[in-house]
Structures are given as structure tokens and as C-alpha cells.
mmCIF file of C-alpha atoms in Angstrom:
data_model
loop_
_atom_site.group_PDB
_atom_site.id
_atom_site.type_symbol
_atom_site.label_atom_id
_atom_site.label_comp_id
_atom_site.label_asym_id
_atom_site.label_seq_id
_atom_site.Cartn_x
_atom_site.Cartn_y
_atom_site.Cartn_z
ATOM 1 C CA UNK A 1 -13.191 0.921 -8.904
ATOM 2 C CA UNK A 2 -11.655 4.233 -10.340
ATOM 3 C CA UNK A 3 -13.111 7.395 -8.028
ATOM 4 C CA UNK A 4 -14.217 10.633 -9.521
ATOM 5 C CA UNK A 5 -12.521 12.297 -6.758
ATOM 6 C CA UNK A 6 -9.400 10.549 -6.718
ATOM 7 C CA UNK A 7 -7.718 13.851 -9.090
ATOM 8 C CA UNK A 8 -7.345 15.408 -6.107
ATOM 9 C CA UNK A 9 -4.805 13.172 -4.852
ATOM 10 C CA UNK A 10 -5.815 13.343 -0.904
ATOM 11 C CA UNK A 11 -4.255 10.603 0.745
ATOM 12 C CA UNK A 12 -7.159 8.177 1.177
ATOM 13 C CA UNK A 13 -7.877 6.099 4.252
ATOM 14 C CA UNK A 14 -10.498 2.410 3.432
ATOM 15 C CA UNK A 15 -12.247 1.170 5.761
ATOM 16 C CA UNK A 16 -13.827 -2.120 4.730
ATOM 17 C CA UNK A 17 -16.577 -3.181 6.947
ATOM 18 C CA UNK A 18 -17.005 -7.174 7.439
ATOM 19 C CA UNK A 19 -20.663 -7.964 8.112
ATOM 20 C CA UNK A 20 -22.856 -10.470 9.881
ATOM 21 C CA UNK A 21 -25.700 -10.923 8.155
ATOM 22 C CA UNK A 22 -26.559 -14.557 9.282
ATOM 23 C CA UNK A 23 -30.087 -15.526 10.645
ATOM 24 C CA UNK A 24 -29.490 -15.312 13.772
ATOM 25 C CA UNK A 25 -29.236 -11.482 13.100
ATOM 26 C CA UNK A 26 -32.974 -11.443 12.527
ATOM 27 C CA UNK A 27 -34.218 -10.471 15.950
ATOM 28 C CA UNK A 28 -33.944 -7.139 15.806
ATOM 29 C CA UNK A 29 -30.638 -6.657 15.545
ATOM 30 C CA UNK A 30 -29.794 -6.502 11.778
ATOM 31 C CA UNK A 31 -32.733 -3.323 11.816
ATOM 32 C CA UNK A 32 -30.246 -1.908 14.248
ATOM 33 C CA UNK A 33 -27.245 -2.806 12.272
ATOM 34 C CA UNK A 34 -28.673 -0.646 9.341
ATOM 35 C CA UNK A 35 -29.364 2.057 11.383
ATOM 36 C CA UNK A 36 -25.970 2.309 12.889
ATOM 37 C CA UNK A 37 -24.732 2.342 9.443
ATOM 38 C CA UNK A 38 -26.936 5.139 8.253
ATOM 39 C CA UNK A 39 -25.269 7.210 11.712
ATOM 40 C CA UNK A 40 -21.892 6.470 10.363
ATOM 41 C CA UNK A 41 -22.362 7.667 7.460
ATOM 42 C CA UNK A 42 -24.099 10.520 8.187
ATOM 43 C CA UNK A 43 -21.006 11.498 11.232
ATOM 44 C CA UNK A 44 -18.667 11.263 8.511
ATOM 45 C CA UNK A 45 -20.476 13.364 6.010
ATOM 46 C CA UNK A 46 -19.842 16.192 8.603
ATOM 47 C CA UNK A 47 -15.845 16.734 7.997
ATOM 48 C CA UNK A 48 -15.269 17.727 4.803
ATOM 49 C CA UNK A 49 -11.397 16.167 5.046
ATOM 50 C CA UNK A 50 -12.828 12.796 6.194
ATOM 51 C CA UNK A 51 -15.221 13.224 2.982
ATOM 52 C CA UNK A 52 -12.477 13.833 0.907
ATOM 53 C CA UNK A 53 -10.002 10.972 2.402
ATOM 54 C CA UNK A 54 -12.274 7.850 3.691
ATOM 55 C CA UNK A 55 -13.431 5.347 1.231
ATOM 56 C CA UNK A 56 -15.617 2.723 2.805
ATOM 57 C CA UNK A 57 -16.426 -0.739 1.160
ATOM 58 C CA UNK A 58 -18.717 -3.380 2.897
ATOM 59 C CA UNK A 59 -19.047 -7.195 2.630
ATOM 60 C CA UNK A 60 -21.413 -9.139 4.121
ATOM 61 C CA UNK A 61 -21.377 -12.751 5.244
ATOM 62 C CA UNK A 62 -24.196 -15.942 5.878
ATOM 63 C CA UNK A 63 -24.779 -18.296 4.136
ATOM 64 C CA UNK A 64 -22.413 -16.827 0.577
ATOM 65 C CA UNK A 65 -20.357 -13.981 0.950
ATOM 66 C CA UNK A 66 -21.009 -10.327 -0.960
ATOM 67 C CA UNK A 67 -19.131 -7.351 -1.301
ATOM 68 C CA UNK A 68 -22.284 -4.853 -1.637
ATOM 69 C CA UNK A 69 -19.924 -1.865 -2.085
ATOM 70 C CA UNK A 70 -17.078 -1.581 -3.646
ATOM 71 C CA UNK A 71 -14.475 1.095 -2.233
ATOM 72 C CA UNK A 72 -15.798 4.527 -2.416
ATOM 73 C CA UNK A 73 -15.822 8.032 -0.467
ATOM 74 C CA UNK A 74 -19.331 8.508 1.288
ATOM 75 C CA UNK A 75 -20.673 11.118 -0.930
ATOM 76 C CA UNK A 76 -20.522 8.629 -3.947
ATOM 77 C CA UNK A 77 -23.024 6.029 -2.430
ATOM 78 C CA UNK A 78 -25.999 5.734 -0.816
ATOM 79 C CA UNK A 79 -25.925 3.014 2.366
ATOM 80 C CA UNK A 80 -27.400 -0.338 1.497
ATOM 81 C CA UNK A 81 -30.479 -1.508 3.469
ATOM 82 C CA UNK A 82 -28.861 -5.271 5.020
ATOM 83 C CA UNK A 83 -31.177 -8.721 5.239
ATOM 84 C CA UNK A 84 -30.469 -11.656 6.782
ATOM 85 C CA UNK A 85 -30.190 -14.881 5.934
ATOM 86 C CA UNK A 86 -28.403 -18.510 5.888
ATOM 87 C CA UNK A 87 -25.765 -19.638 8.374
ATOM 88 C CA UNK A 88 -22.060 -17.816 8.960
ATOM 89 C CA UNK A 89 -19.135 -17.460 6.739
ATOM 90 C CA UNK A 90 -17.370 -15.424 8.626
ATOM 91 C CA UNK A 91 -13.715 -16.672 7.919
ATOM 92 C CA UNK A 92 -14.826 -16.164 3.550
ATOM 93 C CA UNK A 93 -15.673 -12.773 4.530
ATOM 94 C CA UNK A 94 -12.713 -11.609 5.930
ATOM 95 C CA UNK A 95 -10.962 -13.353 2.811
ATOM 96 C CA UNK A 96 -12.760 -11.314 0.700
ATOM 97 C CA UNK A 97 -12.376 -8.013 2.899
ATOM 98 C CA UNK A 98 -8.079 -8.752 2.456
ATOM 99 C CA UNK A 99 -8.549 -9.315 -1.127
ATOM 100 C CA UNK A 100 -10.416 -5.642 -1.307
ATOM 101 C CA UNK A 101 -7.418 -4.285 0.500
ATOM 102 C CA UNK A 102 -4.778 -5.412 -1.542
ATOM 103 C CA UNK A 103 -6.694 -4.487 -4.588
ATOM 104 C CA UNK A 104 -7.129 -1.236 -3.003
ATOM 105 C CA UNK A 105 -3.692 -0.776 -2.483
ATOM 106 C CA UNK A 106 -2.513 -1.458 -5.722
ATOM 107 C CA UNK A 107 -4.904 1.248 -7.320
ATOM 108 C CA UNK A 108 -4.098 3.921 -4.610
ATOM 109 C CA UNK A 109 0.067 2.628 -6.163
ATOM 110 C CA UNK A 110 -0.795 2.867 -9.407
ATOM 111 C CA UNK A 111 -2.433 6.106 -9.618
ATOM 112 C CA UNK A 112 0.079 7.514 -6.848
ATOM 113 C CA UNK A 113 -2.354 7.825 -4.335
ATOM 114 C CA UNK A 114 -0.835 8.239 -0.454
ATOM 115 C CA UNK A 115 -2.651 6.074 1.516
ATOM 116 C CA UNK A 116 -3.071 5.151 5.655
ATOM 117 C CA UNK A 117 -2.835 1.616 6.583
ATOM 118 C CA UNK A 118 -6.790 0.036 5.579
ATOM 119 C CA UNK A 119 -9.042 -1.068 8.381
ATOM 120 C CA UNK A 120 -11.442 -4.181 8.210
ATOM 121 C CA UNK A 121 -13.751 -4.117 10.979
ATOM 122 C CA UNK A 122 -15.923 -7.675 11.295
ATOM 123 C CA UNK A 123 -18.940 -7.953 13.169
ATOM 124 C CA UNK A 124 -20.553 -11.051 13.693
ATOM 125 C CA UNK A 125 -23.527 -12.369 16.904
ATOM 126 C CA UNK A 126 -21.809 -16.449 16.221
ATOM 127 C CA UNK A 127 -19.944 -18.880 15.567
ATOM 128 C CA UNK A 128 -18.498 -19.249 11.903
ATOM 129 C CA UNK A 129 -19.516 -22.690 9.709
ATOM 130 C CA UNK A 130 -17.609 -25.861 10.793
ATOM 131 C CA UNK A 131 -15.836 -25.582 7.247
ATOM 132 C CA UNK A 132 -14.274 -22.136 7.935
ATOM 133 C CA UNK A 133 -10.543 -22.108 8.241
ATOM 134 C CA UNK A 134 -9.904 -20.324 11.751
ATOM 135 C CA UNK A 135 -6.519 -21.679 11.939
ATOM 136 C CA UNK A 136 -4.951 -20.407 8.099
ATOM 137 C CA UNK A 137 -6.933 -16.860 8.501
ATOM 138 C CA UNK A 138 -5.197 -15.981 11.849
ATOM 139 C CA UNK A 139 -2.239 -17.175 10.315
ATOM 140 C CA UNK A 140 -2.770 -14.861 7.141
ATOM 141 C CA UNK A 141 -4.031 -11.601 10.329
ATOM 142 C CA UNK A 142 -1.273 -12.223 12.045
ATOM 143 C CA UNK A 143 1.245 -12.127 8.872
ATOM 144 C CA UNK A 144 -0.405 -8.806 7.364
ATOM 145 C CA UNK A 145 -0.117 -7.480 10.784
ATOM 146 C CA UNK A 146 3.874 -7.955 11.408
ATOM 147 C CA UNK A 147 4.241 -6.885 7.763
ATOM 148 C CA UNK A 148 1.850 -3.798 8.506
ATOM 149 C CA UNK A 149 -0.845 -4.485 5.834
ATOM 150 C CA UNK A 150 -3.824 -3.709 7.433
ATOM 151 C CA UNK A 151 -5.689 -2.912 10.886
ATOM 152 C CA UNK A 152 -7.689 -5.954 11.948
ATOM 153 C CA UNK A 153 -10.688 -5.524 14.603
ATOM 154 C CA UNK A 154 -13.114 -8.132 15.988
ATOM 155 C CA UNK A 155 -16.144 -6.759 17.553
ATOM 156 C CA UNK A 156 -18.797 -10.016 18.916
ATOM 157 C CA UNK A 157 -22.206 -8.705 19.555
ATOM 158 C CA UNK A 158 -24.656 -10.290 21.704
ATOM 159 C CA UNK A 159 -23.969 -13.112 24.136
ATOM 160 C CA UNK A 160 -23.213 -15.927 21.225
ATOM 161 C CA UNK A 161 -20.398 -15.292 20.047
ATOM 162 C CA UNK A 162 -17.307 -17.606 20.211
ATOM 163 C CA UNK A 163 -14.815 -15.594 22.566
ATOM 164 C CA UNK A 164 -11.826 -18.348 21.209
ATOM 165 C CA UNK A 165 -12.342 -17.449 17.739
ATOM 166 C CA UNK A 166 -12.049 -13.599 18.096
ATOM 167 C CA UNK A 167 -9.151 -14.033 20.446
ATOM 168 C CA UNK A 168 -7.177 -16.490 17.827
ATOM 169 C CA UNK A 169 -8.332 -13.893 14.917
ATOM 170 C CA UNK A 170 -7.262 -10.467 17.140
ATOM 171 C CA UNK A 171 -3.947 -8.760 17.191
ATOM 172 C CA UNK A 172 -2.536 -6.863 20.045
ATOM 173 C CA UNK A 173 -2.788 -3.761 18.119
ATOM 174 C CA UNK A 174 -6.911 -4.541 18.598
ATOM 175 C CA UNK A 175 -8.400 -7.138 21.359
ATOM 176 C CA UNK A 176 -11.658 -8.281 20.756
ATOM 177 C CA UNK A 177 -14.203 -6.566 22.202
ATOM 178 C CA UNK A 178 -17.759 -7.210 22.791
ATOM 179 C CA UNK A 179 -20.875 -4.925 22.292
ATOM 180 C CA UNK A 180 -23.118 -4.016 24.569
ATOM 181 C CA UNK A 181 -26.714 -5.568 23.860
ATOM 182 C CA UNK A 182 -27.196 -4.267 20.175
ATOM 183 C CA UNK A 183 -25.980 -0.898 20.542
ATOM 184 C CA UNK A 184 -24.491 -0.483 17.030
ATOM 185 C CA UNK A 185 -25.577 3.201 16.721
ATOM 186 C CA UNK A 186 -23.086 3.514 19.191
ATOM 187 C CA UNK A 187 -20.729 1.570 17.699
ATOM 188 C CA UNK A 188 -20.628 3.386 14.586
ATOM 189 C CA UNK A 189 -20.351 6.967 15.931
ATOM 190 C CA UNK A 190 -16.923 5.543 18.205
ATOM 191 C CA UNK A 191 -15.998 4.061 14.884
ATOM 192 C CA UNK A 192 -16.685 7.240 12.660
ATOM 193 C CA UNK A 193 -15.053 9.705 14.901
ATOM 194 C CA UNK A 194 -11.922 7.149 14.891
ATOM 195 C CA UNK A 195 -12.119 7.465 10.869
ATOM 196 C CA UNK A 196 -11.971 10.680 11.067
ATOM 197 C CA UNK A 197 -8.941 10.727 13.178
ATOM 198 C CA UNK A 198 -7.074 8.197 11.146
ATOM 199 C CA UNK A 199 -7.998 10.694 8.062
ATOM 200 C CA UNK A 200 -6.627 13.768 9.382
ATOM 201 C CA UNK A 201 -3.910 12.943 11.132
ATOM 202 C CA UNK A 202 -0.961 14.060 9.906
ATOM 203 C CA UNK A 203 1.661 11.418 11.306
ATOM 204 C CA UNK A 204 1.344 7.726 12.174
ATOM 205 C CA UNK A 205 0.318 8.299 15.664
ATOM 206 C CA UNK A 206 -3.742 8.626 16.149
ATOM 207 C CA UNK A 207 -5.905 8.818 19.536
ATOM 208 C CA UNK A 208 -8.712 6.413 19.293
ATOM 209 C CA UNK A 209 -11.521 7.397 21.101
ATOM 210 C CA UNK A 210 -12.293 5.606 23.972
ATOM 211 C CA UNK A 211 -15.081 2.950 23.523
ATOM 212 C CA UNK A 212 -16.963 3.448 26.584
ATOM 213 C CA UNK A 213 -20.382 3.684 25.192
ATOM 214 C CA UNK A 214 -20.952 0.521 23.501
ATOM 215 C CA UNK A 215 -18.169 -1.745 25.112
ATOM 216 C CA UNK A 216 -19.452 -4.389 27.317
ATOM 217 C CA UNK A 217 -15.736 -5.758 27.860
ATOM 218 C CA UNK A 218 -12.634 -7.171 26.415
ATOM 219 C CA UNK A 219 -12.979 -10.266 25.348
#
């Protein structure tokens, strides 16, 4: 995962992006997905700090869970096209999103890279498999987040979605939220222009923008 750019020693900020890509996604909404992804990345090619600073990686769940892109600054990747398939699980893909981090983490350490505390935003229209382990991974959230390891945020899309399991996964820092219809374009401009405010702030204070746009409510 070593970065050409990392020589330049900017304090990096990863965002690792948790993805639904179940079949129940494949009713129009995954096509959105991908486009909202394609506005995110093209809001944060714009700043030329938030280029320099945010890595992104991106791990999808259904059926098997993937980790389609490593960590990496946007101009080093172009943004994968997503398909759907298979049922959800979710709980294996934010497993696999913590693992990134803490891998992460140790590389930014080792190469004495200043970092901002990670972010892994999950998406998901459902309910996870009846084998995922809700109960040890909100153990495991809520544990990273008194130890401040990470950012955690749920966002449920569509009217599906299992309110209890966001709630017992969410930290205060974060409620779950739900999306309005499928408006990830949306989404991913709120979440870009909060990227770019974690990545050039200067202390540990940041104003997130306000999610008016695409929130339907707090869950």
C-alpha cells in the first residue's frame, strides 16, 4: 500500500467507504450509488490540500466481502464501476473496513506520517445475514470509539433498513441517519465537502456541514 505521494509527508486523512452491494441494490439504486461516487470524487479533486491529504479505500459487501481499493489519494485511482449481487454481509464488511484502518495506521507510524482520526462510512438498503455478529461488532465500535480509533457512521438508505441495527452499531459522536429516497449524489457531495474539512483543518475541532439535502431523519 506504499503511496507515491506519501514523500511529502502531508498529514493524511482515510476515509474507508463500507458498501452495500447486495441484490436488493439492483433497482436502480446501485446505478445511483456509482454515480454519487464518481461526484465525490470529482468534489474532492477540486482542493488541491484535500488531494494531497485524503486517501480513500472502499469495500463492498453481499454475499463475500471485497476491498476493491486499497488506501490511496484520489488522483492515484480511477472509481470502480459497483454490481450487485448475493445477500448482506454487512457486519464482515465493517470487519474488514477496521482491519484497513489499523493497517493504515501502522504505515502512516512507520513512515512518520501525521494522520486525522480514519472515517468508515457504511451504507447498506437491509438487514445484515442471520450469521452476522451485531452484538461483538458494536462491542468492537464502541471500544475504538472510547479509545478514539476511528469515526464510525451508519447511513440506511431506502425504507428497509433495520433502524435497531444502526442504532446498536452508532456512536453518539454519529446517529444513524437515513437517506432520502436514493439521493446518494447528494450524499457524497455533504460527505466530500466534510473530507475536505477534516483535511484542512488545522486543530481537532471541524464543522460538518449540515446534512439537509439528503437526510430524511435520524434514525
Amino acid at each position: 500500500m506504499d503511496n507515491k505521494h506519501d514523500e511529502n509527508f502531508e498529514q493524511k486523512c482515510l476515509c474507508v467507504l463500507v458498501l452495500d452491494t447486495s441484490y436488493s441494490m439492483d433497482d436502480g439504486s446501485i446505478d445511483e450509488l456509482n454515480a454519487g461516487l464518481k461526484r465525490f470524487q470529482d468534489e474532492l479533486l477540486k482542493d488541491k490540500t484535500t488531494r494531497d491529504r485524503l486517501e480513500v479505500a472502499i469495500v463492498t459487501f453481499d454475499s463475500d466481502v471485497k476491498t476493491i481499493q486499497q488506501p490511496a489519494l484520489l488522483t492515484d485511482f480511477s472509481m470502480p464501476t459497483l454490481e450487485c449481487n448475493g445477500s448482506t454481509c454487512m457486519i464482515d464488511g465493517i470487519s474488514e473496513a477496521i482491519d484497513i484502518v489499523e493497517n493504515r495506521k501502522q504505515y502512516y507510524k512507520s513512515h512518520g506520517i501525521p494522520y486525522y482520526r480514519p472515517w468508515i462510512v457504511m451504507m447498506t438498503d437491509g438487514y445484515p445475514d442471520s450469521d452476522q455478529d451485531v452484538d461483538g461488532m458494536s462491542s468492537r465500535i464502541k471500544d475504538a470509539h472510547q479509545h478514539k480509533e476511528f469515526v464510525f457512521m451508519g447511513v440506511g438508505v431506502g425504507d428497509s433498513i433495520s433502524e435497531d441495527v444502526l442504532k446498536q452499531l452508532a456512536q453518539s459522536d454519529f446517529p444513524p441517519m437515513k437517506m432520502q429516497a436514493v439521493k446518494f449524489c447528494e450524499f457524497f457531495t455533504w460527505l466530500s465537502n466534510s473530507m475536505s474539512g477534516v483535511s484542512n483543518s488545522t486543530g481537532t475541532d471541524v464543522t460538518i456541514p449540515n446534512p439537509t439535502e439528503w437526510l430524511h431523519e435520524m434514525i
